[in-house]
Protein backbone atom coordinates (compact mmCIF):
# COMPACT_ATOMS: atom_id res chain seq x y z
CA UNK A 1 0.00 0.00 0.00
CA UNK A 2 1.50 3.33 -1.07
CA UNK A 3 1.98 5.91 1.65
CA UNK A 4 1.57 9.67 1.35
CA UNK A 5 5.35 10.07 1.28
CA UNK A 6 5.63 7.58 -1.59
CA UNK A 7 3.05 9.53 -3.57
CA UNK A 8 4.96 12.76 -2.97
CA UNK A 9 8.23 11.08 -3.95
CA UNK A 10 6.66 9.77 -7.12
CA UNK A 11 5.41 13.23 -7.98
CA UNK A 12 8.71 15.00 -7.16
CA UNK A 13 11.05 12.49 -8.80
CA UNK A 14 9.23 11.19 -11.85
CA UNK A 15 6.79 14.00 -12.72
CA UNK A 16 8.49 17.24 -11.64
CA UNK A 17 12.18 16.33 -11.95
CA UNK A 18 11.57 13.76 -14.73
CA UNK A 19 14.05 11.25 -13.26
CA UNK A 20 14.51 8.18 -15.50
CA UNK A 21 14.94 4.56 -14.41
CA UNK A 22 15.28 1.15 -16.07
CA UNK A 23 11.92 -0.60 -15.58
CA UNK A 24 13.42 -3.95 -16.69
CA UNK A 25 16.03 -3.97 -13.90
CA UNK A 26 14.15 -2.28 -11.06
CA UNK A 27 10.51 -1.85 -10.17
CA UNK A 28 9.15 1.59 -9.45
CA UNK A 29 7.77 0.40 -6.10
CA UNK A 30 11.22 -0.74 -4.96
CA UNK A 31 12.77 2.63 -5.87
CA UNK A 32 10.06 4.53 -4.01
CA UNK A 33 10.45 2.29 -0.95
CA UNK A 34 14.22 2.90 -0.92
CA UNK A 35 13.70 6.66 -1.37
CA UNK A 36 11.25 6.64 1.53
CA UNK A 37 13.92 4.99 3.70
CA UNK A 38 16.43 7.66 2.71
CA UNK A 39 13.99 10.42 3.64
CA UNK A 40 13.43 8.98 7.10
CA UNK A 41 17.14 8.29 7.65
CA UNK A 42 18.38 11.76 6.67
CA UNK A 43 15.37 13.84 7.70
CA UNK A 44 14.38 14.97 4.20
CA UNK A 45 11.05 15.54 2.54
CA UNK A 46 10.21 14.51 -1.04
CA UNK A 47 11.24 17.81 -2.63
CA UNK A 48 14.54 17.95 -0.73
CA UNK A 49 15.44 14.38 -1.71
CA UNK A 50 14.67 15.16 -5.35
CA UNK A 51 16.97 18.19 -5.17
CA UNK A 52 19.76 16.18 -3.52
CA UNK A 53 19.48 13.46 -6.19
CA UNK A 54 19.52 16.00 -9.01
CA UNK A 55 22.73 17.64 -7.75
CA UNK A 56 24.31 14.26 -6.93
CA UNK A 57 23.53 12.71 -10.32
CA UNK A 58 24.67 15.75 -12.32
CA UNK A 59 28.06 15.84 -10.59
CA UNK A 60 28.58 12.11 -11.27
CA UNK A 61 26.92 11.86 -14.69
CA UNK A 62 24.28 9.36 -13.53
CA UNK A 63 21.66 9.26 -16.25
CA UNK A 64 19.23 6.94 -14.41
CA UNK A 65 18.19 6.31 -10.84
CA UNK A 66 18.77 2.81 -9.46
CA UNK A 67 19.09 1.04 -6.14
CA UNK A 68 22.94 1.01 -6.23
CA UNK A 69 22.97 4.72 -7.06
CA UNK A 70 20.59 5.44 -4.18
CA UNK A 71 22.97 3.57 -1.85
CA UNK A 72 25.79 5.86 -3.04
CA UNK A 73 23.57 8.88 -2.45
CA UNK A 74 22.90 7.64 1.10
CA UNK A 75 26.63 7.35 1.78
CA UNK A 76 27.18 10.84 0.37
CA UNK A 77 24.46 12.34 2.59
CA UNK A 78 25.94 10.60 5.63
CA UNK A 79 29.42 12.04 4.96
CA UNK A 80 27.89 15.46 4.33
CA UNK A 81 26.05 15.35 7.65
CA UNK A 82 29.25 14.39 9.50
CA UNK A 83 31.20 17.29 7.93
CA UNK A 84 28.51 19.74 8.97
CA UNK A 85 28.43 18.42 12.53
CA UNK A 86 32.23 18.61 12.80
CA UNK A 87 32.24 22.23 11.71
CA UNK A 88 30.60 23.17 15.03
CA UNK A 89 33.22 21.40 17.10
CA UNK A 90 36.29 23.68 17.60
CA UNK A 91 35.74 26.38 20.26
CA UNK A 92 36.99 29.18 17.98
CA UNK A 93 35.46 32.63 18.07
CA UNK A 94 35.28 33.58 14.40
CA UNK A 95 33.22 36.10 12.53
CA UNK A 96 33.02 36.00 8.74
CA UNK A 97 30.91 38.54 6.94
CA UNK A 98 29.47 39.13 3.49
CA UNK A 99 28.54 42.41 1.75
CA UNK A 100 25.11 42.48 3.47
CA UNK A 101 26.37 42.15 7.06
CA UNK A 102 29.52 44.27 6.87
CA UNK A 103 27.47 47.46 7.16
CA UNK A 104 26.32 46.37 10.61
CA UNK A 105 29.72 45.56 12.18
CA UNK A 106 33.00 47.24 12.91
CA UNK A 107 36.42 46.28 11.61
CA UNK A 108 38.05 45.33 14.92
CA UNK A 109 38.85 41.75 15.86
CA UNK A 110 36.23 40.61 18.40
CA UNK A 111 37.47 40.47 21.98
CA UNK A 112 36.69 37.36 23.99
CA UNK A 113 36.32 39.47 27.13
CA UNK A 114 33.07 41.37 26.89
CA UNK A 115 33.59 44.90 28.13
CA UNK A 116 30.83 47.39 28.67
CA UNK A 117 31.40 50.18 26.14
CA UNK A 118 32.03 53.63 27.50
CA UNK A 119 29.73 56.39 26.33
CA UNK A 120 30.49 60.04 25.94
CA UNK A 121 28.46 62.68 27.73
CA UNK A 122 26.54 63.48 24.53
CA UNK A 123 25.56 59.84 24.02
CA UNK A 124 24.53 59.43 27.64
CA UNK A 125 22.32 62.48 27.25
CA UNK A 126 20.85 61.13 24.02
CA UNK A 127 20.21 57.76 25.66
CA UNK A 128 17.79 59.39 28.10
CA UNK A 129 15.58 60.56 25.24
CA UNK A 130 12.76 58.10 24.66
CA UNK A 131 12.83 57.09 21.00
CA UNK A 132 9.83 55.28 19.56
CA UNK A 133 9.22 53.97 16.08
CA UNK A 134 6.20 55.19 14.21
CA UNK A 135 4.31 53.41 11.44
CA UNK A 136 4.49 54.62 7.86
CA UNK A 137 2.44 57.79 7.78
CA UNK A 138 -0.46 58.32 5.46
CA UNK A 139 -1.06 61.63 3.72
CA UNK A 140 -3.76 62.59 6.23
CA UNK A 141 -1.77 61.70 9.34
CA UNK A 142 1.28 63.50 7.98
CA UNK A 143 -0.63 66.75 7.41
CA UNK A 144 -2.15 66.54 10.90
CA UNK A 145 1.07 65.79 12.77
CA UNK A 146 1.59 67.83 15.94
CA UNK A 147 5.40 67.91 16.11
CA UNK A 148 5.99 69.89 12.91
CA UNK A 149 9.35 71.66 13.04
CA UNK A 150 10.28 70.24 16.44
CA UNK A 151 14.00 69.75 17.13
CA UNK A 152 14.31 66.21 18.48
CA UNK A 153 18.03 66.24 19.32
CA UNK A 154 20.79 68.85 19.16
CA UNK A 155 24.48 68.20 19.66
CA UNK A 156 26.84 70.75 21.18
CA UNK A 157 23.94 72.95 22.18
CA UNK A 158 26.20 74.85 24.56
CA UNK A 159 28.46 76.05 21.74
CA UNK A 160 27.33 79.41 20.42
CA UNK A 161 29.04 80.66 17.27
CA UNK A 162 29.98 84.31 17.58
CA UNK A 163 29.42 85.00 13.94
CA UNK A 164 29.70 88.79 14.12
CA UNK A 165 33.06 88.62 15.88
CA UNK A 166 34.70 85.99 13.70
CA UNK A 167 33.11 86.47 10.28
CA UNK A 168 31.74 89.18 8.09
CA UNK A 169 28.04 88.29 8.08
CA UNK A 170 27.01 91.14 5.83
CA UNK A 171 27.85 89.29 2.63
CA UNK A 172 26.16 86.17 1.33
CA UNK A 173 28.52 83.19 1.10
CA UNK A 174 27.58 82.03 -2.38
CA UNK A 175 27.17 85.51 -3.78
CA UNK A 176 30.74 86.32 -2.71
CA UNK A 177 32.07 83.64 -5.05
CA UNK A 178 34.22 82.07 -2.31
CA UNK A 179 32.36 78.77 -2.20
CA UNK A 180 33.92 75.91 -4.17
CA UNK A 181 32.45 72.42 -4.52
CA UNK A 182 34.96 69.78 -5.53
CA UNK A 183 34.20 66.10 -6.09
CA UNK A 184 37.07 64.06 -4.66
CA UNK A 185 38.51 61.03 -6.40
CA UNK A 186 41.42 59.79 -8.47
CA UNK A 187 40.37 61.89 -11.45
CA UNK A 188 38.57 64.94 -10.11
CA UNK A 189 38.40 66.65 -13.49
CA UNK A 190 36.36 63.90 -15.16
CA UNK A 191 34.23 62.92 -12.16
CA UNK A 192 31.20 64.85 -13.41
CA UNK A 193 31.75 64.65 -17.16
CA UNK A 194 29.92 62.10 -19.38
CA UNK A 195 31.62 58.72 -19.46
CA UNK A 196 30.93 55.14 -20.50
CA UNK A 197 29.18 53.66 -17.47
CA UNK A 198 30.57 50.24 -16.42
CA UNK A 199 32.81 50.18 -19.49
CA UNK A 200 36.15 49.14 -18.04
CA UNK A 201 38.72 46.72 -19.44
CA UNK A 202 40.15 43.89 -17.36
CA UNK A 203 43.43 45.80 -17.13
CA UNK A 204 41.68 48.86 -15.70
CA UNK A 205 39.85 46.75 -13.13
CA UNK A 206 43.06 44.98 -12.13
CA UNK A 207 44.89 48.31 -11.79
CA UNK A 208 42.11 49.69 -9.58
CA UNK A 209 42.22 46.64 -7.29
CA UNK A 210 46.00 46.77 -7.18
CA UNK A 211 45.94 50.46 -6.25
CA UNK A 212 43.78 49.66 -3.23
CA UNK A 213 46.31 47.07 -2.02
CA UNK A 214 49.28 49.39 -2.61
CA UNK A 215 47.60 52.23 -0.72
CA UNK A 216 46.90 49.91 2.22
CA UNK A 217 50.50 48.67 2.13
CA UNK A 218 51.79 52.20 2.63
CA UNK A 219 49.64 52.65 5.71
CA UNK A 220 50.49 49.20 7.09
CA UNK A 221 54.20 49.87 6.54
CA UNK A 222 54.07 52.87 8.85
CA UNK A 223 51.93 51.06 11.40
CA UNK A 224 53.98 47.83 11.53
CA UNK A 225 57.39 49.43 10.80
CA UNK A 226 57.90 47.26 7.71
CA UNK A 227 60.51 48.28 5.11
CA UNK A 228 60.06 45.35 2.70
CA UNK A 229 57.11 42.99 2.18
CA UNK A 230 57.35 39.28 1.52
CA UNK A 231 55.73 37.76 -1.57
CA UNK A 232 52.46 35.85 -1.34
CA UNK A 233 52.90 32.17 -2.21
CA UNK A 234 56.67 32.15 -1.71
CA UNK A 235 58.02 29.18 0.26
CA UNK A 236 59.62 30.10 3.58
CA UNK A 237 60.41 28.30 6.83
CA UNK A 238 60.67 31.66 8.60
CA UNK A 239 58.06 34.21 9.65
CA UNK A 240 56.74 36.24 6.72
CA UNK A 241 54.55 39.34 6.50
CA UNK A 242 52.34 39.77 3.44
CA UNK A 243 49.53 42.08 2.43
CA UNK A 244 46.55 41.22 0.24
CA UNK A 245 42.82 40.94 -0.22
CA UNK A 246 40.58 38.41 1.55
CA UNK A 247 38.77 36.22 -1.00
CA UNK A 248 36.66 33.08 -1.05
CA UNK A 249 38.21 30.00 -2.66
CA UNK A 250 34.97 29.23 -4.53
CA UNK A 251 33.23 31.88 -6.62
CA UNK A 252 29.82 30.45 -5.68
CA UNK A 253 30.53 29.47 -2.08
CA UNK A 254 30.39 31.33 1.20
CA UNK A 255 33.36 32.54 3.21
CA UNK A 256 34.30 30.18 6.01
CA UNK A 257 37.41 28.97 7.80
CA UNK A 258 38.07 26.38 5.06
CA UNK A 259 37.63 28.71 2.08
CA UNK A 260 39.79 31.66 3.18
CA UNK A 261 42.22 32.81 0.49
CA UNK A 262 44.62 35.78 0.42
CA UNK A 263 45.07 37.39 -3.01
CA UNK A 264 48.01 39.63 -3.87
CA UNK A 265 48.45 42.48 -6.32
CA UNK A 266 50.97 43.18 -9.07
CA UNK A 267 53.80 42.92 -6.52
CA UNK A 268 52.81 39.27 -5.91
CA UNK A 269 51.89 38.56 -9.57
CA UNK A 270 48.29 38.14 -8.45
CA UNK A 271 49.15 34.93 -6.56
CA UNK A 272 46.73 33.38 -4.11
CA UNK A 273 47.45 31.37 -0.98
CA UNK A 274 45.11 29.51 1.37
CA UNK A 275 44.94 30.79 4.94
CA UNK A 276 45.15 28.33 7.84
CA UNK A 277 43.56 30.15 10.81
CA UNK A 278 43.30 27.10 13.08
CA UNK A 279 45.77 28.64 15.54
CA UNK A 280 43.84 31.92 15.75
CA UNK A 281 41.68 32.36 18.84
CA UNK A 282 39.49 35.01 17.17
CA UNK A 283 39.27 36.92 13.90
CA UNK A 284 36.82 39.03 11.92
CA UNK A 285 37.06 38.96 8.12
CA UNK A 286 34.92 39.73 5.08
CA UNK A 287 35.42 39.35 1.30
CA UNK A 288 37.45 42.18 -0.21
CA UNK A 289 39.05 43.22 3.09
CA UNK A 290 42.69 44.35 2.78
CA UNK A 291 44.75 42.84 5.60
CA UNK A 292 48.37 42.30 6.58
CA UNK A 293 49.07 38.72 7.64
CA UNK A 294 51.95 37.30 9.67
CA UNK A 295 52.75 33.59 9.56
CA UNK A 296 54.73 30.79 7.92
CA UNK A 297 54.34 29.39 4.41
CA UNK A 298 56.48 26.22 4.23
CA UNK A 299 54.66 24.70 1.25
CA UNK A 300 53.98 27.85 -0.76
CA UNK A 301 50.30 26.89 -1.00
CA UNK A 302 49.07 27.42 2.56
CA UNK A 303 49.95 30.26 4.91
CA UNK A 304 49.78 29.24 8.57
CA UNK A 305 48.50 32.43 10.15
CA UNK A 306 49.80 33.66 13.50
CA UNK A 307 48.46 37.21 13.38
CA UNK A 308 46.12 39.29 11.21
CA UNK A 309 46.28 43.09 11.08
CA UNK A 310 43.09 44.72 9.87
CA UNK A 311 42.94 47.97 11.83
CA UNK A 312 44.57 50.26 9.30
CA UNK A 313 42.48 53.29 8.46
CA UNK A 314 42.63 55.85 5.71
CA UNK A 315 44.45 59.05 6.68
CA UNK A 316 42.27 61.59 8.39
CA UNK A 317 41.46 64.78 6.57
CA UNK A 318 43.19 67.75 8.18
CA UNK A 319 42.01 71.32 7.82
CA UNK A 320 44.02 74.22 9.15
CA UNK A 321 42.48 77.10 11.06
CA UNK A 322 43.97 79.57 8.59
CA UNK A 323 42.23 77.94 5.62
CA UNK A 324 38.90 78.03 7.45
CA UNK A 325 39.24 81.71 8.38
CA UNK A 326 39.55 82.76 4.74
CA UNK A 327 35.83 82.08 4.21
CA UNK A 328 33.35 84.86 4.82
CA UNK A 329 31.04 83.05 7.23
CA UNK A 330 30.11 79.54 8.45
CA UNK A 331 28.66 77.14 5.90
CA UNK A 332 24.91 76.57 6.21
CA UNK A 333 23.91 73.14 4.91
CA UNK A 334 20.67 71.15 4.86
CA UNK A 335 20.84 67.36 4.28
CA UNK A 336 17.79 65.16 3.66
CA UNK A 337 17.38 61.54 2.62
CA UNK A 338 14.45 60.00 0.76
CA UNK A 339 11.90 58.70 0.20
CA UNK A 340 10.23 62.11 0.01
CA UNK A 341 6.59 61.01 -0.24
CA UNK A 342 4.07 59.31 2.01
CA UNK A 343 3.02 55.73 1.41
CA UNK A 344 -0.41 56.62 0.00
CA UNK A 345 0.41 59.08 -2.78
CA UNK A 346 3.15 60.68 -4.85
CA UNK A 347 2.38 64.30 -4.00
CA UNK A 348 5.72 64.68 -2.16
CA UNK A 349 4.22 66.53 0.81
CA UNK A 350 7.33 65.98 3.03
CA UNK A 351 9.54 67.36 0.25
CA UNK A 352 7.27 70.39 -0.12
CA UNK A 353 7.65 71.15 3.59
CA UNK A 354 11.43 70.79 3.37
CA UNK A 355 11.65 73.05 0.32
CA UNK A 356 9.46 75.59 2.11
CA UNK A 357 12.05 75.81 4.89
CA UNK A 358 14.84 76.02 2.30
CA UNK A 359 13.09 78.90 0.51
CA UNK A 360 12.70 80.71 3.83
CA UNK A 361 16.11 80.06 5.40
CA UNK A 362 18.09 80.16 2.12
CA UNK A 363 20.94 77.86 3.23
CA UNK A 364 24.19 77.80 1.28
CA UNK A 365 23.76 74.17 0.30
CA UNK A 366 21.02 71.52 0.14
CA UNK A 367 22.07 67.88 -0.19
CA UNK A 368 19.32 65.48 -1.29
CA UNK A 369 20.00 61.75 -1.14
CA UNK A 370 17.65 59.28 -2.84
CA UNK A 371 15.49 57.39 -3.30
CA UNK A 372 13.55 60.09 -5.10
CA UNK A 373 11.13 57.70 -6.85
CA UNK A 374 11.25 54.76 -4.47
CA UNK A 375 10.84 51.30 -6.03
CA UNK A 376 9.31 50.09 -2.73
CA UNK A 377 6.50 52.65 -2.81
CA UNK A 378 3.13 50.84 -3.15
CA UNK A 379 2.09 52.85 -6.22
CA UNK A 380 5.47 52.42 -7.89
CA UNK A 381 5.63 48.72 -7.05
CA UNK A 382 2.17 48.21 -8.58
CA UNK A 383 3.31 49.93 -11.78
CA UNK A 384 0.67 52.64 -11.49
CA UNK A 385 2.26 55.99 -10.63
CA UNK A 386 -0.61 58.47 -10.25
CA UNK A 387 -1.10 61.97 -8.87
CA UNK A 388 -4.24 63.95 -8.08
CA UNK A 389 -4.77 67.08 -10.18
CA UNK A 390 -6.90 69.70 -8.38
CA UNK A 391 -9.95 68.70 -6.31
CA UNK A 392 -10.62 68.95 -2.58
CA UNK A 393 -11.30 66.67 0.37
CA UNK A 394 -14.97 66.33 -0.58
CA UNK A 395 -14.42 66.07 -4.34
CA UNK A 396 -11.19 64.33 -5.37
CA UNK A 397 -9.50 65.73 -8.43
CA UNK A 398 -8.57 64.05 -11.67
CA UNK A 399 -6.19 61.11 -11.42
CA UNK A 400 -3.23 61.40 -13.81
CA UNK A 401 -1.02 58.41 -14.63
CA UNK A 402 2.68 59.27 -15.07
CA UNK A 403 5.81 57.50 -16.17
CA UNK A 404 8.47 56.99 -13.53
CA UNK A 405 10.68 59.53 -15.31
CA UNK A 406 7.82 62.04 -15.28
CA UNK A 407 7.41 61.62 -11.52
CA UNK A 408 11.12 62.39 -11.12
CA UNK A 409 10.81 65.40 -13.43
CA UNK A 410 7.91 66.69 -11.34
CA UNK A 411 10.09 66.44 -8.23
CA UNK A 412 12.92 68.32 -9.96
CA UNK A 413 10.51 71.12 -10.92
CA UNK A 414 9.65 71.63 -7.25
CA UNK A 415 13.32 71.70 -6.26
CA UNK A 416 14.13 74.25 -8.95
CA UNK A 417 11.20 76.47 -7.89
CA UNK A 418 12.32 76.44 -4.26
CA UNK A 419 15.84 77.73 -5.07
CA UNK A 420 14.87 80.11 -7.88
CA UNK A 421 14.98 83.20 -5.64
CA UNK A 422 18.23 82.39 -3.85
CA UNK A 423 21.77 81.14 -4.24
CA UNK A 424 21.29 77.75 -2.59
CA UNK A 425 23.37 75.02 -4.20
CA UNK A 426 21.52 71.71 -4.60
CA UNK A 427 23.49 68.45 -4.68
CA UNK A 428 21.54 65.30 -5.58
CA UNK A 429 22.83 61.75 -4.98
CA UNK A 430 20.98 58.69 -6.39
CA UNK A 431 19.95 55.53 -4.56
CA UNK A 432 19.79 51.91 -5.64
CA UNK A 433 16.07 52.08 -4.88
CA UNK A 434 15.44 54.77 -7.52
CA UNK A 435 13.25 53.00 -10.06
CA UNK A 436 14.19 55.27 -13.00
CA UNK A 437 17.98 55.04 -12.56
CA UNK A 438 20.73 52.45 -12.98
CA UNK A 439 20.49 49.98 -10.10
CA UNK A 440 24.03 48.56 -10.33
CA UNK A 441 26.43 49.87 -7.70
CA UNK A 442 28.38 52.17 -8.02
CA UNK A 443 25.84 54.44 -9.69
CA UNK A 444 26.54 57.28 -12.10
CA UNK A 445 24.97 60.72 -11.54
CA UNK A 446 21.27 61.04 -12.30
CA UNK A 447 20.21 63.11 -15.31
CA UNK A 448 18.84 66.61 -14.67
CA UNK A 449 15.67 66.66 -16.82
CA UNK A 450 15.25 70.45 -16.86
CA UNK A 451 17.28 73.30 -18.29
CA UNK A 452 20.84 73.45 -17.09
CA UNK A 453 21.12 75.20 -13.72
CA UNK A 454 24.46 76.27 -12.26
CA UNK A 455 23.06 75.84 -8.76
CA UNK A 456 22.23 72.15 -9.29
CA UNK A 457 24.96 69.51 -9.19
CA UNK A 458 24.26 65.82 -9.82
CA UNK A 459 26.65 63.46 -8.02
CA UNK A 460 27.42 59.72 -8.32
CA UNK A 461 26.80 57.13 -5.61
CA UNK A 462 29.04 56.76 -3.66
CA UNK A 463 30.86 60.08 -3.70
CA UNK A 464 33.00 62.35 -1.56
CA UNK A 465 32.99 66.07 -2.11
CA UNK A 466 34.61 69.08 -0.51
CA UNK A 467 32.93 72.42 0.16
CA UNK A 468 35.04 75.23 1.59
CA UNK A 469 37.57 72.76 3.12
CA UNK A 470 34.73 70.72 4.67
CA UNK A 471 34.55 67.15 3.34
CA UNK A 472 31.20 65.36 2.93
CA UNK A 473 30.86 61.65 2.17
GROMACS .gro file of N, CA, C and O in nm, residues 352 355 358-359 410-422 448 450 453 456:
model
   84
  352UNK      N    1   0.779   6.902  -0.004
  352UNK     CA    2   0.727   7.039  -0.012
  352UNK      C    3   0.754   7.115   0.117
  352UNK      O    4   0.793   7.233   0.114
  355UNK      N    5   1.131   7.197   0.125
  355UNK     CA    6   1.165   7.305   0.032
  355UNK      C    7   1.109   7.438   0.080
  355UNK      O    8   1.166   7.544   0.050
  358UNK      N    9   1.367   7.560   0.309
  358UNK     CA   10   1.484   7.602   0.230
  358UNK      C   11   1.460   7.739   0.167
  358UNK      O   12   1.548   7.827   0.169
  359UNK      N   13   1.340   7.761   0.112
  359UNK     CA   14   1.309   7.890   0.051
  359UNK      C   15   1.310   8.002   0.153
  359UNK      O   16   1.345   8.116   0.122
  410UNK      N   17   0.879   6.587  -1.217
  410UNK     CA   18   0.791   6.669  -1.134
  410UNK      C   19   0.861   6.708  -1.004
  410UNK      O   20   0.852   6.823  -0.959
  411UNK      N   21   0.933   6.615  -0.945
  411UNK     CA   22   1.009   6.644  -0.823
  411UNK      C   23   1.116   6.749  -0.850
  411UNK      O   24   1.136   6.841  -0.769
  412UNK      N   25   1.185   6.737  -0.963
  412UNK     CA   26   1.292   6.832  -0.996
  412UNK      C   27   1.235   6.973  -1.017
  412UNK      O   28   1.299   7.073  -0.983
  413UNK      N   29   1.115   6.982  -1.075
  413UNK     CA   30   1.051   7.112  -1.092
  413UNK      C   31   1.032   7.180  -0.957
  413UNK      O   32   1.054   7.301  -0.942
  414UNK      N   33   0.989   7.105  -0.857
  414UNK     CA   34   0.965   7.163  -0.725
  414UNK      C   35   1.096   7.206  -0.660
  414UNK      O   36   1.101   7.310  -0.592
  415UNK      N   37   1.202   7.131  -0.680
  415UNK     CA   38   1.332   7.170  -0.626
  415UNK      C   39   1.380   7.298  -0.691
  415UNK      O   40   1.427   7.391  -0.624
  416UNK      N   41   1.368   7.307  -0.822
  416UNK     CA   42   1.413   7.425  -0.895
  416UNK      C   43   1.333   7.549  -0.853
  416UNK      O   44   1.389   7.659  -0.837
  417UNK      N   45   1.203   7.534  -0.831
  417UNK     CA   46   1.120   7.647  -0.789
  417UNK      C   47   1.160   7.698  -0.652
  417UNK      O   48   1.162   7.819  -0.627
  418UNK      N   49   1.198   7.606  -0.563
  418UNK     CA   50   1.232   7.644  -0.426
  418UNK      C   51   1.361   7.726  -0.420
  418UNK      O   52   1.376   7.811  -0.331
  419UNK      N   53   1.454   7.703  -0.512
  419UNK     CA   54   1.584   7.773  -0.507
  419UNK      C   55   1.592   7.884  -0.610
  419UNK      O   56   1.699   7.943  -0.627
  420UNK      N   57   1.483   7.914  -0.678
  420UNK     CA   58   1.487   8.011  -0.788
  420UNK      C   59   1.517   8.152  -0.739
  420UNK      O   60   1.575   8.233  -0.813
  421UNK      N   61   1.480   8.184  -0.615
  421UNK     CA   62   1.498   8.320  -0.564
  421UNK      C   63   1.616   8.330  -0.468
  421UNK      O   64   1.623   8.423  -0.387
  422UNK      N   65   1.707   8.236  -0.474
  422UNK     CA   66   1.823   8.239  -0.385
  422UNK      C   67   1.946   8.182  -0.452
  422UNK      O   68   1.947   8.153  -0.572
  448UNK      N   69   1.967   6.547  -1.508
  448UNK     CA   70   1.884   6.661  -1.467
  448UNK      C   71   1.790   6.690  -1.582
  448UNK      O   72   1.831   6.734  -1.689
  450UNK      N   73   1.566   6.909  -1.652
  450UNK     CA   74   1.525   7.045  -1.686
  450UNK      C   75   1.642   7.119  -1.750
  450UNK      O   76   1.747   7.061  -1.779
  453UNK      N   77   2.113   7.423  -1.482
  453UNK     CA   78   2.112   7.520  -1.372
  453UNK      C   79   2.246   7.512  -1.300
  453UNK      O   80   2.287   7.405  -1.254
  456UNK      N   81   2.258   7.356  -0.948
  456UNK     CA   82   2.223   7.215  -0.929
  456UNK      C   83   2.339   7.129  -0.975
  456UNK      O   84   2.390   7.145  -1.087
   0.00000   0.00000   0.00000
